[in-house]
Structure formats: structure tokens, C-alpha cells
């Protein structure tokens, strides 16, 4: 469990899956973390390196975050995206905010070669635990 897990109340039945991941109750392939944000690999990725960035503050809708938290989240996401671009072969790292699948604000960072790579309706990649761990290790260096 990470040192900041104690600040997140997960005894609440309403705690999101992301809060439970941050607290270490559910395993994840962590890419980056600081006192306010957590980045981890999406387990249903569109492409290798597809990463989720979440604030540790549990807020459903990204635009309900206070300005400082939202701005900090984007700066944190930029740092993670830079590492993705360095370690994963891609033309760009797409930034997608949907916010419908989990009631916890989050940003998708998706390494892409073209816009087609950001189609959430297409079949997701099936990666092994070893592949996920290898990607997480590259991105967390």
C-alpha cells in the first residue's frame, strides 16, 4: 500500500474502483504517482501503453474539480505523456476525457499512430500480466 493511501476513505461502500486502486486494495500497473495524482495502465487498453491519470481526490466529473486540482492533473498528465512518448512507439499521445465509465475524474493517455487508434468501440488489446508489467516498468523508470 502506498504512503498516501491513508488519506483516502475506502471503507465507504461508494468508494470508486479508482480510489480502491490508489489505496492499494485492488492491484494496478502503476506508472506514476505523487501526493495528488496516480497514473496506471488501463487493463482494457486500446493500444500498448494506454494509461489512466486520476486525481486522488474522489470527484465524479472532471470539470467539478477545483481549478488548482484540474490544472495540476493536466501538468501531471503531461509528464506521464512525455514518458509514454519516449518509451512507446507512437506518433502522438492522445488525451481523451469521457468520464462515463467510472464515477471518478480521469484522463486517458493513449499512444496513437492515427485517430483510428482512439475508437473506444473497437476490440481492446488482450495483454498478458507479463506484458502489462513490462510496459509499466518502462513507463515508471
PDB file of C-alpha atoms in Angstrom:
ATOM      1  CA  UNK A   1       0.000   0.000   0.000  1.00  0.00           C
ATOM      2  CA  UNK A   2       1.331   3.430  -0.839  1.00  0.00           C
ATOM      3  CA  UNK A   3       2.045   6.002   1.842  1.00  0.00           C
ATOM      4  CA  UNK A   4      -0.853   8.242   0.758  1.00  0.00           C
ATOM      5  CA  UNK A   5      -3.469   5.505   0.913  1.00  0.00           C
ATOM      6  CA  UNK A   6      -4.482   6.502   4.432  1.00  0.00           C
ATOM      7  CA  UNK A   7      -5.831   9.806   3.148  1.00  0.00           C
ATOM      8  CA  UNK A   8      -8.409   8.027   1.001  1.00  0.00           C
ATOM      9  CA  UNK A   9     -11.532   6.747   2.696  1.00  0.00           C
ATOM     10  CA  UNK A  10     -12.254   3.373   1.149  1.00  0.00           C
ATOM     11  CA  UNK A  11     -14.421   1.947   3.910  1.00  0.00           C
ATOM     12  CA  UNK A  12     -17.242   3.825   2.240  1.00  0.00           C
ATOM     13  CA  UNK A  13     -19.309   1.492   0.065  1.00  0.00           C
ATOM     14  CA  UNK A  14     -19.389   4.277  -2.519  1.00  0.00           C
ATOM     15  CA  UNK A  15     -15.585   4.390  -2.979  1.00  0.00           C
ATOM     16  CA  UNK A  16     -14.814   4.120  -6.669  1.00  0.00           C
ATOM     17  CA  UNK A  17     -12.689   1.400  -8.153  1.00  0.00           C
ATOM     18  CA  UNK A  18     -10.043   4.070  -8.802  1.00  0.00           C
ATOM     19  CA  UNK A  19      -9.963   5.082  -5.117  1.00  0.00           C
ATOM     20  CA  UNK A  20      -9.570   1.425  -4.227  1.00  0.00           C
ATOM     21  CA  UNK A  21      -6.702   1.110  -6.741  1.00  0.00           C
ATOM     22  CA  UNK A  22      -4.986   4.207  -5.298  1.00  0.00           C
ATOM     23  CA  UNK A  23      -5.379   2.776  -1.788  1.00  0.00           C
ATOM     24  CA  UNK A  24      -3.759  -0.486  -2.876  1.00  0.00           C
ATOM     25  CA  UNK A  25      -6.925  -2.539  -2.264  1.00  0.00           C
ATOM     26  CA  UNK A  26      -7.025  -3.504  -5.945  1.00  0.00           C
ATOM     27  CA  UNK A  27      -3.773  -4.192  -7.789  1.00  0.00           C
ATOM     28  CA  UNK A  28      -2.715  -1.964 -10.674  1.00  0.00           C
ATOM     29  CA  UNK A  29       0.184  -1.452 -13.033  1.00  0.00           C
ATOM     30  CA  UNK A  30       1.358   1.863 -11.611  1.00  0.00           C
ATOM     31  CA  UNK A  31       3.148   4.216 -13.971  1.00  0.00           C
ATOM     32  CA  UNK A  32       3.498   7.336 -11.798  1.00  0.00           C
ATOM     33  CA  UNK A  33       2.304   8.819  -8.525  1.00  0.00           C
ATOM     34  CA  UNK A  34       2.653  11.941  -6.457  1.00  0.00           C
ATOM     35  CA  UNK A  35       0.767  13.284  -3.454  1.00  0.00           C
ATOM     36  CA  UNK A  36      -2.259  14.322  -5.547  1.00  0.00           C
ATOM     37  CA  UNK A  37      -2.393  12.084  -8.640  1.00  0.00           C
ATOM     38  CA  UNK A  38      -1.987   8.482  -9.695  1.00  0.00           C
ATOM     39  CA  UNK A  39      -1.326   7.031 -13.174  1.00  0.00           C
ATOM     40  CA  UNK A  40      -1.752   3.379 -14.084  1.00  0.00           C
ATOM     41  CA  UNK A  41      -2.193   1.215 -17.153  1.00  0.00           C
ATOM     42  CA  UNK A  42      -5.734   0.698 -18.418  1.00  0.00           C
ATOM     43  CA  UNK A  43      -6.436  -3.044 -18.177  1.00  0.00           C
ATOM     44  CA  UNK A  44      -8.641  -2.805 -21.277  1.00  0.00           C
ATOM     45  CA  UNK A  45      -6.221  -0.843 -23.464  1.00  0.00           C
ATOM     46  CA  UNK A  46      -6.819   0.464 -26.949  1.00  0.00           C
ATOM     47  CA  UNK A  47      -3.040   0.427 -27.551  1.00  0.00           C
ATOM     48  CA  UNK A  48       0.037  -0.653 -25.615  1.00  0.00           C
ATOM     49  CA  UNK A  49       0.792   2.000 -23.015  1.00  0.00           C
ATOM     50  CA  UNK A  50      -2.835   3.226 -22.677  1.00  0.00           C
ATOM     51  CA  UNK A  51      -2.695   4.918 -19.274  1.00  0.00           C
ATOM     52  CA  UNK A  52      -5.264   6.427 -16.925  1.00  0.00           C
ATOM     53  CA  UNK A  53      -4.475   9.532 -14.871  1.00  0.00           C
ATOM     54  CA  UNK A  54      -6.683  10.184 -11.848  1.00  0.00           C
ATOM     55  CA  UNK A  55      -6.715  12.671  -9.011  1.00  0.00           C
ATOM     56  CA  UNK A  56      -6.544  11.095  -5.572  1.00  0.00           C
ATOM     57  CA  UNK A  57      -9.452  13.351  -4.646  1.00  0.00           C
ATOM     58  CA  UNK A  58     -12.568  11.355  -5.496  1.00  0.00           C
ATOM     59  CA  UNK A  59     -14.680  13.601  -7.714  1.00  0.00           C
ATOM     60  CA  UNK A  60     -17.062  12.211 -10.328  1.00  0.00           C
ATOM     61  CA  UNK A  61     -16.886  14.823 -13.096  1.00  0.00           C
ATOM     62  CA  UNK A  62     -13.561  16.264 -14.215  1.00  0.00           C
ATOM     63  CA  UNK A  63     -14.974  19.789 -14.528  1.00  0.00           C
ATOM     64  CA  UNK A  64     -16.187  19.662 -10.921  1.00  0.00           C
ATOM     65  CA  UNK A  65     -12.539  19.614  -9.795  1.00  0.00           C
ATOM     66  CA  UNK A  66     -11.301  22.918  -8.418  1.00  0.00           C
ATOM     67  CA  UNK A  67      -9.067  24.868 -10.801  1.00  0.00           C
ATOM     68  CA  UNK A  68      -5.838  24.060  -8.973  1.00  0.00           C
ATOM     69  CA  UNK A  69      -6.529  20.306  -8.939  1.00  0.00           C
ATOM     70  CA  UNK A  70      -7.556  20.267 -12.607  1.00  0.00           C
ATOM     71  CA  UNK A  71      -4.501  22.283 -13.664  1.00  0.00           C
ATOM     72  CA  UNK A  72      -2.214  20.061 -11.586  1.00  0.00           C
ATOM     73  CA  UNK A  73      -3.786  16.971 -13.106  1.00  0.00           C
ATOM     74  CA  UNK A  74      -3.021  18.238 -16.615  1.00  0.00           C
ATOM     75  CA  UNK A  75       0.601  19.014 -15.697  1.00  0.00           C
ATOM     76  CA  UNK A  76       0.941  15.537 -14.146  1.00  0.00           C
ATOM     77  CA  UNK A  77      -0.661  14.000 -17.278  1.00  0.00           C
ATOM     78  CA  UNK A  78       1.804  15.940 -19.447  1.00  0.00           C
ATOM     79  CA  UNK A  79       4.730  14.396 -17.553  1.00  0.00           C
ATOM     80  CA  UNK A  80       3.252  10.906 -17.936  1.00  0.00           C
ATOM     81  CA  UNK A  81       2.524  11.514 -21.646  1.00  0.00           C
ATOM     82  CA  UNK A  82       6.136  12.606 -22.164  1.00  0.00           C
ATOM     83  CA  UNK A  83       7.350   9.316 -20.692  1.00  0.00           C
ATOM     84  CA  UNK A  84       4.869   7.360 -22.840  1.00  0.00           C
ATOM     85  CA  UNK A  85       6.091   9.148 -25.986  1.00  0.00           C
ATOM     86  CA  UNK A  86       9.700   8.379 -25.003  1.00  0.00           C
ATOM     87  CA  UNK A  87       9.104   4.657 -24.319  1.00  0.00           C
ATOM     88  CA  UNK A  88       6.273   3.589 -26.650  1.00  0.00           C
ATOM     89  CA  UNK A  89       6.482   3.866 -30.427  1.00  0.00           C
ATOM     90  CA  UNK A  90       3.746   6.306 -31.418  1.00  0.00           C
ATOM     91  CA  UNK A  91       3.107   9.431 -33.469  1.00  0.00           C
ATOM     92  CA  UNK A  92       1.405  11.181 -30.550  1.00  0.00           C
ATOM     93  CA  UNK A  93      -0.174  10.577 -27.190  1.00  0.00           C
ATOM     94  CA  UNK A  94      -3.900  11.277 -27.408  1.00  0.00           C
ATOM     95  CA  UNK A  95      -5.717  12.817 -24.461  1.00  0.00           C
ATOM     96  CA  UNK A  96      -9.304  11.650 -24.034  1.00  0.00           C
ATOM     97  CA  UNK A  97     -11.778  12.570 -21.325  1.00  0.00           C
ATOM     98  CA  UNK A  98     -15.057  10.686 -21.419  1.00  0.00           C
ATOM     99  CA  UNK A  99     -15.915  10.296 -17.780  1.00  0.00           C
ATOM    100  CA  UNK A 100     -18.858   7.960 -18.202  1.00  0.00           C
ATOM    101  CA  UNK A 101     -17.356   4.586 -17.331  1.00  0.00           C
ATOM    102  CA  UNK A 102     -16.213   5.239 -13.733  1.00  0.00           C
ATOM    103  CA  UNK A 103     -17.585   7.985 -11.441  1.00  0.00           C
ATOM    104  CA  UNK A 104     -14.089   9.315 -10.697  1.00  0.00           C
ATOM    105  CA  UNK A 105     -12.497  12.027 -12.841  1.00  0.00           C
ATOM    106  CA  UNK A 106      -9.867  10.594 -15.150  1.00  0.00           C
ATOM    107  CA  UNK A 107      -7.867  11.218 -18.303  1.00  0.00           C
ATOM    108  CA  UNK A 108      -6.969   8.560 -20.870  1.00  0.00           C
ATOM    109  CA  UNK A 109      -3.473   8.902 -22.349  1.00  0.00           C
ATOM    110  CA  UNK A 110      -3.356   6.743 -25.461  1.00  0.00           C
ATOM    111  CA  UNK A 111      -0.267   6.240 -27.642  1.00  0.00           C
ATOM    112  CA  UNK A 112      -1.533   6.526 -31.229  1.00  0.00           C
ATOM    113  CA  UNK A 113      -0.356   6.267 -34.814  1.00  0.00           C
ATOM    114  CA  UNK A 114      -3.639   7.687 -36.170  1.00  0.00           C
ATOM    115  CA  UNK A 115      -7.045   8.867 -34.974  1.00  0.00           C
ATOM    116  CA  UNK A 116      -8.385   5.344 -35.595  1.00  0.00           C
ATOM    117  CA  UNK A 117      -6.458   4.229 -32.501  1.00  0.00           C
ATOM    118  CA  UNK A 118      -8.855   6.232 -30.290  1.00  0.00           C
ATOM    119  CA  UNK A 119     -12.013   4.330 -31.247  1.00  0.00           C
ATOM    120  CA  UNK A 120     -13.401   3.059 -27.939  1.00  0.00           C
ATOM    121  CA  UNK A 121     -15.853   0.798 -29.789  1.00  0.00           C
ATOM    122  CA  UNK A 122     -13.162  -1.371 -31.306  1.00  0.00           C
ATOM    123  CA  UNK A 123     -11.850  -4.538 -29.701  1.00  0.00           C
ATOM    124  CA  UNK A 124      -9.456  -3.910 -26.824  1.00  0.00           C
ATOM    125  CA  UNK A 125      -5.987  -5.427 -26.700  1.00  0.00           C
ATOM    126  CA  UNK A 126      -5.548  -8.634 -24.739  1.00  0.00           C
ATOM    127  CA  UNK A 127      -2.216  -8.375 -22.938  1.00  0.00           C
ATOM    128  CA  UNK A 128      -0.636 -10.837 -20.541  1.00  0.00           C
ATOM    129  CA  UNK A 129       0.330  -9.870 -16.998  1.00  0.00           C
ATOM    130  CA  UNK A 130       3.942 -10.018 -18.140  1.00  0.00           C
ATOM    131  CA  UNK A 131       3.259  -7.580 -20.995  1.00  0.00           C
ATOM    132  CA  UNK A 132       1.446  -5.176 -18.664  1.00  0.00           C
ATOM    133  CA  UNK A 133       4.295  -5.373 -16.144  1.00  0.00           C
ATOM    134  CA  UNK A 134       6.930  -4.811 -18.826  1.00  0.00           C
ATOM    135  CA  UNK A 135       5.115  -1.687 -20.061  1.00  0.00           C
ATOM    136  CA  UNK A 136       4.582  -0.387 -16.516  1.00  0.00           C
ATOM    137  CA  UNK A 137       8.264  -0.928 -15.721  1.00  0.00           C
ATOM    138  CA  UNK A 138       9.316   1.048 -18.827  1.00  0.00           C
ATOM    139  CA  UNK A 139       6.983   3.926 -18.057  1.00  0.00           C
ATOM    140  CA  UNK A 140       7.755   4.142 -14.343  1.00  0.00           C
ATOM    141  CA  UNK A 141      11.567   4.451 -14.755  1.00  0.00           C
TER     142      UNK A 141
END
